[in-house]
Amino acid sequence: MNIKELLAAEASEQIVEIKGWVRTFRSNRFLAISDGSTVHSIQAVIDFENTDESILKRLNTGAAVKVTGKLVPSQGKGQNVEVNASEVLILGDADADEYPLQPKKHSLEFLREKAHLRFRTNTFGSVFRLRHAMTFAIHKFFNDRNYFNIHTPIITGSDAEGAGEMFHVSNFNFEKIPLDENKKIDYSKDFFGKETNLTVSGQLEAELAALALSKVYTFGPTFRAENSNTSRHLAEFWMIEPEVAFADIFDNMDLAEEFLQYLCRYAFENNSDDIAFLNQRELDENKSKPQQERPELNLIERLEFVVNNTFQRITYTEAIDILKNSKHYKKNKFKFPVEWGKDLQSEHERYLVEQHFKCPVIITAYPASFKAFYMRSNEDGKTVAAMDVLFPGIGEIVGGSQREERYDVLLKKCEEFNIPQEHIWWYLETRKFGTCVHSGFGLGFERLMMFVSGMGNIRDVIPFPRTPGNAEY
Ligand code: 4AD
Ligand code: MG
């Protein structure tokens, strides 16, 4: 049995065996052991008079141990059961002077430098158990609704989002890259015989599958070489992308809302211990912050809020009007311009969600000029059937659209966006044969994780973050 199971077990003096890592050792007697199965540790009471002095000295924080003894009802407060240890073995020492994690609070910045050990802290234990639970819940959500999981390629020749933020994939010798007669790189000599990159999105391939299997989703790693060193951007992140045939932008919004509410509910119904721990962690953290920087709702309240409230739906044009009429705007408090045709910046999104509506917001009908080529053109000729879901404290958590299903319109869009037909012929062909209305979206998995864990920096919800200048481990 792991510690989670032991803590829930009936204590009737049965002999149990625990393997885990020492959290603390107090008064030469009380040993707290964790094995990562739960945020709680189990207490082993050591009979120090009958235990080797040399063993007692090695029960340092971080050491791996095996403890055997009777499971009994606990005498102390804080736990129902404890173990009366009859045997203690040190499986792996942790030198008290060298082990970086002491039984005290370490800053998240410090722990980022120790990502190989930070799994051992309560905070990261909770975050990564929750990350597992969310992964499982995502597959369950779609499986229960008859979606099929599609593995889209990680190496691809296309740039779905058209932002040019790709990591190149090549096996050229960088010292001696083959050139053609025009002194341009000769990709025909490269491994795949063409220019390739790591995918920025599985959407285009997911669309191909949706136009046969009707309801599909991808859940894979995506890579973006954008040089934004923010608390919400990673160069390698995971994205969930459902794609649904015969669904329009309104069906798409309904799906995104139902999906996000489901995941938030799943988190506090199935991981209540971790959520309670992370909630308390955030409350403690906020004590040192000035009042105006503390969130109005705590983590649990925020999750409940999303589950219990419908999302506000507005168009981009309405969003611009709201921003222009805000006191914030009139007092010149926005750094970036508010103007029809310009993309919304994170400060605008957060104003709409956190100050104006005070709930999750879905913005639709964005200007075509700054959205991707595949989004369906609206009748006004200026906007596309795009949707972004904005969350408090996070900003954009989901981006999606109804797809352009009309062959001629899509062909024209490709020309406008300078996408050569020989790069995208397969995508265009689906619009020639049995095309239909279809829609989908992408949920940034780490943005979701930030929301459900309350962690303020995206680097703290993925085990080994990849950001500009940082690819350790
Ligand atoms: O809005 P994006 O760029 O949309 C797409 O990639 C579409 N192909 C999705 C689709 O329709 N199938 O990205 C989707 C989401 C964003 O809303 C955000 O949550 C997340 O992916 N995201 C990032 N997360 C972490 N780091 C980054 N650099 C991210 N860029 C986008
Ligand atoms: Mg987006």
Short mmCIF file of C-alpha atoms and ligand atoms in Angstrom, two decimals:
data_model
loop_
_atom_site.label_atom_id
_atom_site.label_comp_id
_atom_site.label_asym_id
_atom_site.label_seq_id
_atom_site.Cartn_x
_atom_site.Cartn_y
_atom_site.Cartn_z
CA MET A 1 0.00 0.00 0.00
CA ASN A 2 1.19 3.51 -0.68
CA ILE A 3 0.90 6.25 1.93
CA LYS A 4 -2.39 7.54 0.55
CA GLU A 5 -3.92 4.09 0.97
CA LEU A 6 -2.37 3.58 4.42
CA LEU A 7 -3.75 6.89 5.69
CA ALA A 8 -7.24 5.79 4.67
CA ALA A 9 -6.86 2.29 6.09
CA GLU A 10 -8.39 0.87 9.27
CA ALA A 11 -5.60 0.83 11.89
CA SER A 12 -5.76 -2.56 13.61
CA GLU A 13 -2.11 -3.12 14.51
CA GLN A 14 -1.42 -4.87 11.19
CA ILE A 15 2.23 -4.89 10.14
CA VAL A 16 2.89 -2.48 7.27
CA GLU A 17 5.91 -1.51 5.28
CA ILE A 18 6.51 2.03 4.02
CA LYS A 19 9.05 3.17 1.45
CA GLY A 20 9.50 6.88 0.91
CA TRP A 21 11.55 9.97 1.67
CA VAL A 22 12.04 11.68 5.01
CA ARG A 23 10.29 15.01 5.34
CA THR A 24 11.14 15.81 8.93
CA PHE A 25 12.49 14.04 11.98
CA ARG A 26 11.56 15.62 15.32
CA SER A 27 12.63 14.87 18.89
CA ASN A 28 14.54 11.77 17.78
CA ARG A 29 11.11 10.15 17.63
CA PHE A 30 8.64 11.46 15.04
CA LEU A 31 9.51 10.67 11.45
CA ALA A 32 7.32 12.17 8.69
CA ILE A 33 7.60 10.15 5.46
CA SER A 34 6.28 11.04 2.03
CA ASP A 35 6.03 8.88 -1.06
CA GLY A 36 4.29 11.38 -3.33
CA SER A 37 1.00 9.48 -3.45
CA THR A 38 -0.69 12.28 -1.49
CA VAL A 39 0.14 15.71 -0.12
CA HIS A 40 0.05 14.20 3.38
CA SER A 41 2.95 12.37 4.97
CA ILE A 42 2.62 9.47 7.33
CA GLN A 43 4.10 9.60 10.81
CA ALA A 44 6.33 6.81 12.01
CA VAL A 45 7.08 6.76 15.71
CA ILE A 46 10.63 5.57 16.25
CA ASP A 47 11.61 3.63 19.32
CA PHE A 48 14.85 5.55 19.70
CA GLU A 49 16.05 3.57 22.69
CA ASN A 50 16.14 0.41 20.60
CA THR A 51 17.33 1.95 17.33
CA ASP A 52 20.96 2.30 16.34
CA GLU A 53 22.35 5.76 17.05
CA SER A 54 23.99 5.65 13.59
CA ILE A 55 20.58 5.18 11.92
CA LEU A 56 18.96 7.99 13.91
CA LYS A 57 21.70 10.33 12.74
CA ARG A 58 21.03 9.52 9.10
CA LEU A 59 17.27 10.21 9.19
CA ASN A 60 17.84 13.51 7.42
CA THR A 61 15.32 15.36 5.31
CA GLY A 62 15.47 13.87 1.80
CA ALA A 63 16.84 10.43 2.74
CA ALA A 64 15.11 7.38 1.25
CA VAL A 65 13.91 5.00 3.95
CA LYS A 66 12.05 1.80 4.56
CA VAL A 67 10.04 1.57 7.76
CA THR A 68 8.28 -1.53 9.04
CA GLY A 69 5.87 -1.52 11.96
CA LYS A 70 2.33 -1.69 13.30
CA LEU A 71 -0.35 0.60 11.89
CA VAL A 72 -2.11 2.08 14.93
CA PRO A 73 -4.60 4.85 15.63
CA SER A 74 -2.60 8.05 16.09
CA GLN A 75 -2.03 9.51 19.55
CA GLY A 76 -1.27 12.96 18.17
CA LYS A 77 -3.29 15.53 16.27
CA GLY A 78 -3.25 15.94 12.49
CA GLN A 79 -3.50 12.31 11.41
CA ASN A 80 -5.76 9.34 12.10
CA VAL A 81 -3.15 6.65 11.89
CA GLU A 82 0.58 6.29 12.46
CA VAL A 83 3.16 3.54 12.39
CA ASN A 84 4.91 2.18 15.45
CA ALA A 85 8.23 1.47 13.80
CA SER A 86 9.95 -1.78 14.66
CA GLU A 87 12.56 -1.54 11.91
CA VAL A 88 14.06 1.44 10.09
CA LEU A 89 16.36 1.07 7.12
CA ILE A 90 18.17 3.83 5.26
CA LEU A 91 17.92 3.07 1.54
CA GLY A 92 19.63 6.24 0.33
CA ASP A 93 21.35 8.94 2.39
CA ALA A 94 20.83 12.68 2.00
CA ASP A 95 23.65 14.68 3.54
CA ALA A 96 22.07 17.33 5.77
CA ASP A 97 24.67 19.96 4.86
CA GLU A 98 24.43 19.39 1.11
CA TYR A 99 20.77 18.61 0.46
CA PRO A 100 19.31 21.82 -1.02
CA LEU A 101 15.73 21.34 0.24
CA GLN A 102 15.47 22.04 3.92
CA PRO A 103 12.21 21.66 5.84
CA LYS A 104 11.35 25.33 5.43
CA LYS A 105 9.65 27.43 2.77
CA HIS A 106 11.74 27.90 -0.37
CA SER A 107 10.90 30.50 -3.02
CA LEU A 108 9.50 29.30 -6.35
CA GLU A 109 12.42 31.00 -8.09
CA PHE A 110 14.90 29.00 -6.02
CA LEU A 111 13.01 25.78 -6.73
CA ARG A 112 13.02 26.49 -10.48
CA GLU A 113 16.82 26.25 -10.30
CA LYS A 114 16.36 22.89 -8.58
CA ALA A 115 13.75 21.42 -10.91
CA HIS A 116 15.28 17.95 -10.52
CA LEU A 117 14.39 18.01 -6.81
CA ARG A 118 11.35 20.26 -6.65
CA PHE A 119 8.99 17.30 -7.22
CA ARG A 120 9.76 16.52 -3.57
CA THR A 121 8.11 19.63 -2.20
CA ASN A 122 4.46 19.66 -1.21
CA THR A 123 3.67 22.42 -3.70
CA PHE A 124 5.10 20.63 -6.73
CA GLY A 125 3.78 17.28 -5.59
CA SER A 126 0.30 18.80 -5.64
CA VAL A 127 0.83 20.57 -8.96
CA PHE A 128 2.01 17.43 -10.73
CA ARG A 129 -0.64 15.16 -9.23
CA LEU A 130 -3.17 17.71 -10.43
CA ARG A 131 -1.52 17.81 -13.86
CA HIS A 132 -1.97 14.06 -14.11
CA ALA A 133 -5.61 14.33 -13.03
CA MET A 134 -6.30 17.00 -15.65
CA THR A 135 -4.68 14.88 -18.37
CA PHE A 136 -6.89 11.97 -17.40
CA ALA A 137 -10.00 14.16 -17.18
CA ILE A 138 -9.38 15.55 -20.67
CA HIS A 139 -9.26 12.09 -22.21
CA LYS A 140 -12.30 11.04 -20.17
CA PHE A 141 -14.30 14.09 -21.22
CA PHE A 142 -13.78 13.36 -24.90
CA ASN A 143 -14.02 9.59 -24.64
CA ASP A 144 -17.37 9.87 -22.81
CA ARG A 145 -18.62 12.02 -25.69
CA ASN A 146 -17.43 9.70 -28.49
CA TYR A 147 -14.47 11.72 -29.70
CA PHE A 148 -11.41 9.96 -31.11
CA ASN A 149 -7.89 10.89 -30.04
CA ILE A 150 -5.65 11.55 -33.05
CA HIS A 151 -1.86 11.68 -32.89
CA THR A 152 -0.83 14.47 -35.22
CA PRO A 153 2.80 14.81 -36.32
CA ILE A 154 5.39 16.63 -34.25
CA ILE A 155 7.66 17.17 -37.25
CA THR A 156 5.85 18.96 -40.05
CA GLY A 157 6.41 21.16 -43.07
CA SER A 158 3.56 23.55 -42.26
CA ASP A 159 3.13 26.62 -40.08
CA ALA A 160 -0.52 26.34 -39.08
CA GLU A 161 -0.69 29.68 -37.31
CA GLY A 162 1.35 31.54 -39.92
CA ALA A 163 3.28 33.42 -37.26
CA GLY A 164 6.66 32.12 -38.44
CA GLU A 165 7.66 31.17 -34.88
CA MET A 166 9.07 27.77 -35.69
CA PHE A 167 11.98 25.68 -34.53
CA HIS A 168 13.67 24.15 -37.56
CA VAL A 169 14.22 20.43 -37.75
CA SER A 170 17.23 19.35 -39.76
CA ASN A 171 20.11 16.93 -39.72
CA PHE A 172 22.38 19.21 -41.74
CA ASN A 173 25.88 19.67 -40.48
CA PHE A 174 25.57 23.30 -39.35
CA GLU A 175 29.20 23.97 -40.23
CA LYS A 176 28.61 22.95 -43.83
CA ILE A 177 25.04 23.57 -44.96
CA PRO A 178 24.45 22.67 -48.65
CA LEU A 179 23.58 25.65 -50.84
CA ASP A 180 21.91 25.70 -54.26
CA GLU A 181 23.12 27.68 -57.30
CA ASN A 182 21.47 30.85 -55.87
CA LYS A 183 23.39 30.45 -52.59
CA LYS A 184 20.13 29.60 -50.81
CA ILE A 185 19.94 26.67 -48.37
CA ASP A 186 19.25 23.52 -50.38
CA TYR A 187 16.58 21.78 -48.31
CA SER A 188 16.19 19.08 -50.94
CA LYS A 189 19.40 17.66 -49.46
CA ASP A 190 18.02 17.70 -45.92
CA PHE A 191 16.67 14.62 -44.12
CA PHE A 192 13.07 14.99 -45.31
CA GLY A 193 13.96 16.50 -48.67
CA LYS A 194 12.20 19.71 -47.67
CA GLU A 195 12.18 22.39 -45.01
CA THR A 196 10.65 21.07 -41.76
CA ASN A 197 9.91 22.35 -38.29
CA LEU A 198 8.44 21.33 -34.94
CA THR A 199 4.68 21.73 -35.01
CA VAL A 200 3.02 24.86 -33.58
CA SER A 201 -0.39 23.16 -33.62
CA GLY A 202 -1.98 19.85 -34.61
CA GLN A 203 -5.06 21.58 -35.97
CA LEU A 204 -4.59 21.26 -39.71
CA GLU A 205 -4.06 17.51 -39.50
CA ALA A 206 -6.87 17.16 -36.94
CA GLU A 207 -9.20 18.81 -39.46
CA LEU A 208 -8.38 16.10 -42.01
CA ALA A 209 -9.37 13.46 -39.47
CA ALA A 210 -12.52 15.30 -38.38
CA LEU A 211 -13.72 15.31 -41.99
CA ALA A 212 -14.02 11.54 -41.73
CA LEU A 213 -14.33 10.62 -38.05
CA SER A 214 -16.57 13.62 -37.25
CA LYS A 215 -15.38 14.27 -33.67
CA VAL A 216 -11.67 14.12 -32.89
CA TYR A 217 -9.13 15.73 -30.60
CA THR A 218 -5.38 15.96 -30.30
CA PHE A 219 -3.39 16.34 -27.09
CA GLY A 220 0.25 16.82 -27.87
CA PRO A 221 3.33 18.95 -27.44
CA THR A 222 3.59 22.14 -29.49
CA PHE A 223 6.57 24.38 -29.98
CA ARG A 224 6.84 28.10 -30.53
CA ALA A 225 10.02 30.06 -30.96
CA GLU A 226 8.37 33.30 -29.85
CA ASN A 227 10.71 35.39 -27.82
CA SER A 228 8.18 36.30 -25.15
CA ASN A 229 9.70 35.87 -21.74
CA THR A 230 6.44 36.23 -19.83
CA SER A 231 4.85 34.29 -16.99
CA ARG A 232 2.31 32.85 -19.48
CA HIS A 233 4.48 31.71 -22.41
CA LEU A 234 6.53 28.58 -22.95
CA ALA A 235 8.55 27.55 -26.01
CA GLU A 236 7.31 23.97 -25.50
CA PHE A 237 3.78 23.52 -24.24
CA TRP A 238 0.95 21.03 -24.52
CA MET A 239 -2.25 21.76 -26.35
CA ILE A 240 -5.64 20.06 -26.53
CA GLU A 241 -7.35 20.60 -29.87
CA PRO A 242 -10.85 19.23 -30.51
CA GLU A 243 -12.13 19.42 -34.07
CA VAL A 244 -15.77 18.77 -34.91
CA ALA A 245 -17.47 18.29 -38.28
CA PHE A 246 -20.91 19.88 -38.77
CA ALA A 247 -20.29 22.25 -35.84
CA ASP A 248 -20.39 26.02 -36.21
CA ILE A 249 -18.83 28.75 -34.07
CA PHE A 250 -21.74 28.65 -31.59
CA ASP A 251 -21.40 24.88 -31.09
CA ASN A 252 -17.68 25.53 -30.66
CA MET A 253 -18.27 28.07 -27.89
CA ASP A 254 -20.67 25.70 -26.14
CA LEU A 255 -18.10 22.92 -26.28
CA ALA A 256 -15.29 25.11 -24.91
CA GLU A 257 -17.48 26.30 -22.05
CA GLU A 258 -18.69 22.82 -21.14
CA PHE A 259 -15.12 21.47 -21.36
CA LEU A 260 -13.57 24.13 -19.11
CA GLN A 261 -16.35 23.83 -16.54
CA TYR A 262 -15.97 20.06 -16.54
CA LEU A 263 -12.22 20.29 -15.90
CA CYS A 264 -12.56 22.79 -13.07
CA ARG A 265 -15.24 20.65 -11.42
CA TYR A 266 -13.13 17.52 -11.89
CA ALA A 267 -10.19 19.20 -10.14
CA PHE A 268 -11.96 20.01 -6.92
CA GLU A 269 -14.09 16.89 -6.84
CA ASN A 270 -11.20 14.47 -7.44
CA ASN A 271 -8.13 16.29 -6.10
CA SER A 272 -9.62 18.05 -3.11
CA ASP A 273 -6.53 17.50 -0.90
CA ASP A 274 -4.19 19.05 -3.44
CA ILE A 275 -6.57 21.91 -4.19
CA ALA A 276 -7.01 22.59 -0.46
CA PHE A 277 -3.23 22.63 -0.04
CA LEU A 278 -2.69 24.94 -3.02
CA ASN A 279 -5.51 27.19 -1.82
CA GLN A 280 -3.84 27.57 1.58
CA ARG A 281 -0.48 28.09 -0.07
CA GLU A 282 -1.91 30.96 -2.10
CA LEU A 283 -3.59 32.50 0.96
CA ASP A 284 -0.26 32.40 2.84
CA GLU A 285 1.57 33.88 -0.13
CA ASN A 286 -0.95 36.69 -0.43
CA LYS A 287 -0.49 37.76 3.18
CA SER A 288 2.77 39.42 2.17
CA LYS A 289 1.19 41.22 -0.80
CA PRO A 290 -0.53 44.60 -0.72
CA GLN A 291 -4.34 44.40 -0.61
CA GLN A 292 -4.86 45.54 -4.23
CA GLU A 293 -2.63 42.75 -5.58
CA ARG A 294 -4.55 39.99 -3.84
CA PRO A 295 -7.16 38.22 -5.94
CA GLU A 296 -10.73 38.96 -4.86
CA LEU A 297 -11.57 35.27 -4.79
CA ASN A 298 -9.40 32.48 -3.47
CA LEU A 299 -8.48 29.45 -5.61
CA ILE A 300 -11.44 27.31 -4.56
CA GLU A 301 -13.85 30.21 -5.04
CA ARG A 302 -12.42 30.87 -8.50
CA LEU A 303 -12.93 27.25 -9.55
CA GLU A 304 -16.47 27.26 -8.19
CA PHE A 305 -17.13 30.52 -9.94
CA VAL A 306 -16.22 29.09 -13.34
CA VAL A 307 -18.32 26.00 -12.73
CA ASN A 308 -21.38 27.94 -11.61
CA ASN A 309 -21.43 30.87 -14.02
CA THR A 310 -22.04 31.02 -17.75
CA PHE A 311 -19.33 32.73 -19.75
CA GLN A 312 -20.02 36.22 -21.07
CA ARG A 313 -20.06 36.25 -24.91
CA ILE A 314 -19.25 39.46 -26.82
CA THR A 315 -17.88 40.41 -30.21
CA TYR A 316 -14.51 42.03 -30.71
CA THR A 317 -16.28 45.23 -31.80
CA GLU A 318 -18.25 45.29 -28.55
CA ALA A 319 -15.04 44.68 -26.61
CA ILE A 320 -13.40 47.72 -28.25
CA ASP A 321 -16.46 49.84 -27.35
CA ILE A 322 -16.35 48.73 -23.72
CA LEU A 323 -12.62 49.46 -23.50
CA LYS A 324 -12.98 52.89 -25.15
CA ASN A 325 -15.77 53.86 -22.75
CA SER A 326 -13.89 52.68 -19.66
CA LYS A 327 -12.56 55.03 -17.00
CA HIS A 328 -9.29 53.16 -17.34
CA TYR A 329 -9.01 54.23 -20.98
CA LYS A 330 -10.08 57.80 -20.29
CA LYS A 331 -7.41 58.06 -17.61
CA ASN A 332 -4.80 56.82 -20.13
CA LYS A 333 -4.07 53.75 -18.04
CA PHE A 334 -3.65 51.31 -20.92
CA LYS A 335 -0.10 51.03 -22.28
CA PHE A 336 -1.18 49.75 -25.70
CA PRO A 337 -3.62 51.53 -28.06
CA VAL A 338 -7.30 50.55 -28.11
CA GLU A 339 -8.32 50.77 -31.74
CA TRP A 340 -10.57 48.71 -34.02
CA GLY A 341 -8.27 46.55 -36.14
CA LYS A 342 -5.52 46.20 -33.55
CA ASP A 343 -5.12 42.96 -31.56
CA LEU A 344 -6.18 43.03 -27.93
CA GLN A 345 -3.25 43.03 -25.52
CA SER A 346 -3.20 41.10 -22.29
CA GLU A 347 -3.94 44.30 -20.28
CA HIS A 348 -7.15 44.80 -22.34
CA GLU A 349 -8.21 41.18 -21.94
CA ARG A 350 -7.62 41.29 -18.22
CA TYR A 351 -9.54 44.54 -17.88
CA LEU A 352 -12.58 43.00 -19.60
CA VAL A 353 -12.46 39.81 -17.53
CA GLU A 354 -11.30 41.06 -14.15
CA GLN A 355 -12.70 44.61 -13.94
CA HIS A 356 -15.62 44.85 -16.32
CA PHE A 357 -17.42 41.50 -16.50
CA LYS A 358 -15.75 39.78 -13.54
CA CYS A 359 -16.29 36.39 -15.18
CA PRO A 360 -14.85 34.32 -18.04
CA VAL A 361 -15.43 36.03 -21.38
CA ILE A 362 -15.62 34.66 -24.94
CA ILE A 363 -14.77 37.21 -27.62
CA THR A 364 -15.83 36.44 -31.20
CA ALA A 365 -15.73 38.01 -34.66
CA TYR A 366 -12.17 39.37 -34.63
CA PRO A 367 -10.77 41.38 -37.55
CA ALA A 368 -9.38 39.03 -40.21
CA SER A 369 -6.15 41.04 -40.37
CA PHE A 370 -4.48 39.55 -37.30
CA LYS A 371 -6.06 36.08 -37.24
CA ALA A 372 -4.93 32.90 -39.02
CA PHE A 373 -5.71 32.09 -42.67
CA TYR A 374 -8.00 29.13 -41.91
CA MET A 375 -10.68 31.08 -40.01
CA ARG A 376 -14.04 31.42 -41.75
CA SER A 377 -14.74 34.86 -43.23
CA ASN A 378 -17.87 36.52 -41.90
CA GLU A 379 -20.44 38.17 -44.18
CA ASP A 380 -19.20 41.68 -43.25
CA GLY A 381 -16.00 40.95 -45.18
CA LYS A 382 -13.90 42.35 -42.34
CA THR A 383 -14.15 39.86 -39.52
CA VAL A 384 -13.68 36.11 -39.12
CA ALA A 385 -15.52 33.50 -37.04
CA ALA A 386 -12.80 33.38 -34.39
CA MET A 387 -13.23 32.94 -30.66
CA ASP A 388 -10.91 33.50 -27.72
CA VAL A 389 -11.85 32.41 -24.22
CA LEU A 390 -10.41 34.72 -21.56
CA PHE A 391 -10.00 33.72 -17.91
CA PRO A 392 -9.39 35.80 -14.79
CA GLY A 393 -5.71 35.96 -13.88
CA ILE A 394 -4.72 34.14 -17.07
CA GLY A 395 -6.06 36.05 -20.07
CA GLU A 396 -6.39 33.90 -23.20
CA ILE A 397 -6.80 30.25 -22.26
CA VAL A 398 -8.50 29.02 -25.47
CA GLY A 399 -8.23 30.16 -29.08
CA GLY A 400 -10.40 28.69 -31.83
CA SER A 401 -12.64 29.28 -34.79
CA GLN A 402 -15.09 28.00 -37.33
CA ARG A 403 -12.94 26.92 -40.28
CA GLU A 404 -13.17 28.26 -43.80
CA GLU A 405 -14.85 25.37 -45.63
CA ARG A 406 -15.43 27.14 -49.00
CA TYR A 407 -12.73 26.11 -51.45
CA ASP A 408 -12.59 29.36 -53.43
CA VAL A 409 -12.58 31.58 -50.37
CA LEU A 410 -9.84 29.48 -48.75
CA LEU A 411 -7.74 29.50 -51.90
CA LYS A 412 -7.93 33.30 -51.99
CA LYS A 413 -7.00 33.46 -48.30
CA CYS A 414 -3.92 31.30 -48.95
CA GLU A 415 -2.84 33.68 -51.68
CA GLU A 416 -3.34 36.70 -49.43
CA PHE A 417 -1.27 35.03 -46.71
CA ASN A 418 1.44 33.96 -49.18
CA ILE A 419 0.95 30.28 -48.41
CA PRO A 420 2.19 28.33 -51.44
CA GLN A 421 -0.32 25.76 -52.74
CA GLU A 422 2.36 23.07 -52.83
CA HIS A 423 2.65 23.41 -49.04
CA ILE A 424 -1.04 23.07 -48.33
CA TRP A 425 -2.57 21.17 -51.26
CA TRP A 426 -3.76 18.36 -48.98
CA TYR A 427 -5.62 20.80 -46.75
CA LEU A 428 -7.24 22.48 -49.73
CA GLU A 429 -8.34 19.12 -51.16
CA THR A 430 -10.59 18.43 -48.18
CA ARG A 431 -12.57 21.50 -49.28
CA LYS A 432 -12.92 20.04 -52.76
CA PHE A 433 -14.24 16.65 -51.66
CA GLY A 434 -17.12 16.52 -49.22
CA THR A 435 -16.38 19.78 -47.47
CA CYS A 436 -18.61 20.82 -44.58
CA VAL A 437 -19.01 23.35 -41.81
CA HIS A 438 -16.56 22.48 -39.03
CA SER A 439 -14.97 24.07 -36.01
CA GLY A 440 -12.40 23.55 -33.30
CA PHE A 441 -10.23 25.20 -30.71
CA GLY A 442 -6.97 24.86 -28.81
CA LEU A 443 -6.72 24.84 -25.03
CA GLY A 444 -3.26 25.63 -23.70
CA PHE A 445 -2.73 22.88 -21.14
CA GLU A 446 -0.33 24.87 -18.97
CA ARG A 447 -2.66 27.89 -18.97
CA LEU A 448 -5.38 25.55 -17.70
CA MET A 449 -2.94 24.23 -15.10
CA MET A 450 -2.19 27.77 -13.93
CA PHE A 451 -5.88 28.34 -13.41
CA VAL A 452 -6.64 25.14 -11.52
CA SER A 453 -3.49 25.25 -9.37
CA GLY A 454 -3.39 29.00 -8.75
CA MET A 455 0.30 29.07 -9.67
CA GLY A 456 1.17 32.48 -11.07
CA ASN A 457 4.03 31.45 -13.35
CA ILE A 458 3.68 28.98 -16.21
CA ARG A 459 7.20 27.66 -15.44
CA ASP A 460 5.78 26.15 -12.26
CA VAL A 461 3.10 23.94 -13.84
CA ILE A 462 5.29 21.97 -16.28
CA PRO A 463 8.06 19.71 -14.95
CA PHE A 464 10.89 21.11 -17.07
CA PRO A 465 10.03 24.45 -18.66
CA ARG A 466 11.53 25.48 -21.98
CA THR A 467 11.83 29.24 -22.25
CA PRO A 468 14.20 31.59 -24.09
CA GLY A 469 17.72 30.89 -22.83
CA ASN A 470 16.66 27.92 -20.73
CA ALA A 471 16.68 24.23 -21.65
CA GLU A 472 18.32 22.66 -18.59
CA TYR A 473 17.56 18.98 -17.83
O1 4AD B 1 -4.54 30.70 -30.02
P1 4AD B 1 -3.59 29.65 -30.51
O2 4AD B 1 -2.35 30.09 -31.17
O3 4AD B 1 -4.46 28.72 -31.43
C1 4AD B 1 -4.02 27.65 -32.18
O4 4AD B 1 -2.90 27.20 -32.16
C2 4AD B 1 -5.11 26.98 -32.96
N1 4AD B 1 -4.49 26.14 -33.98
C3 4AD B 1 -5.99 26.19 -32.04
C4 4AD B 1 -7.13 25.52 -32.76
O5 4AD B 1 -8.05 26.19 -33.20
N2 4AD B 1 -7.10 24.21 -32.89
O6 4AD B 1 -3.17 28.72 -29.27
C5 4AD B 1 -4.15 28.05 -28.52
C6 4AD B 1 -3.89 28.17 -27.03
C7 4AD B 1 -3.88 29.61 -26.52
O7 4AD B 1 -5.19 30.05 -26.28
C8 4AD B 1 -3.08 29.46 -25.25
O8 4AD B 1 -3.87 28.93 -24.20
C9 4AD B 1 -2.05 28.42 -25.63
O9 4AD B 1 -2.57 27.70 -26.72
N3 4AD B 1 -0.76 29.01 -26.00
C10 4AD B 1 0.34 28.96 -25.22
N4 4AD B 1 0.56 28.42 -24.01
C11 4AD B 1 1.79 28.53 -23.49
N5 4AD B 1 2.82 29.12 -24.13
C12 4AD B 1 2.66 29.66 -25.34
N6 4AD B 1 3.70 30.22 -25.96
C13 4AD B 1 1.37 29.60 -25.95
N7 4AD B 1 0.86 30.02 -27.13
C14 4AD B 1 -0.43 29.65 -27.13
MG MG B 2 -4.63 32.73 -29.84
#
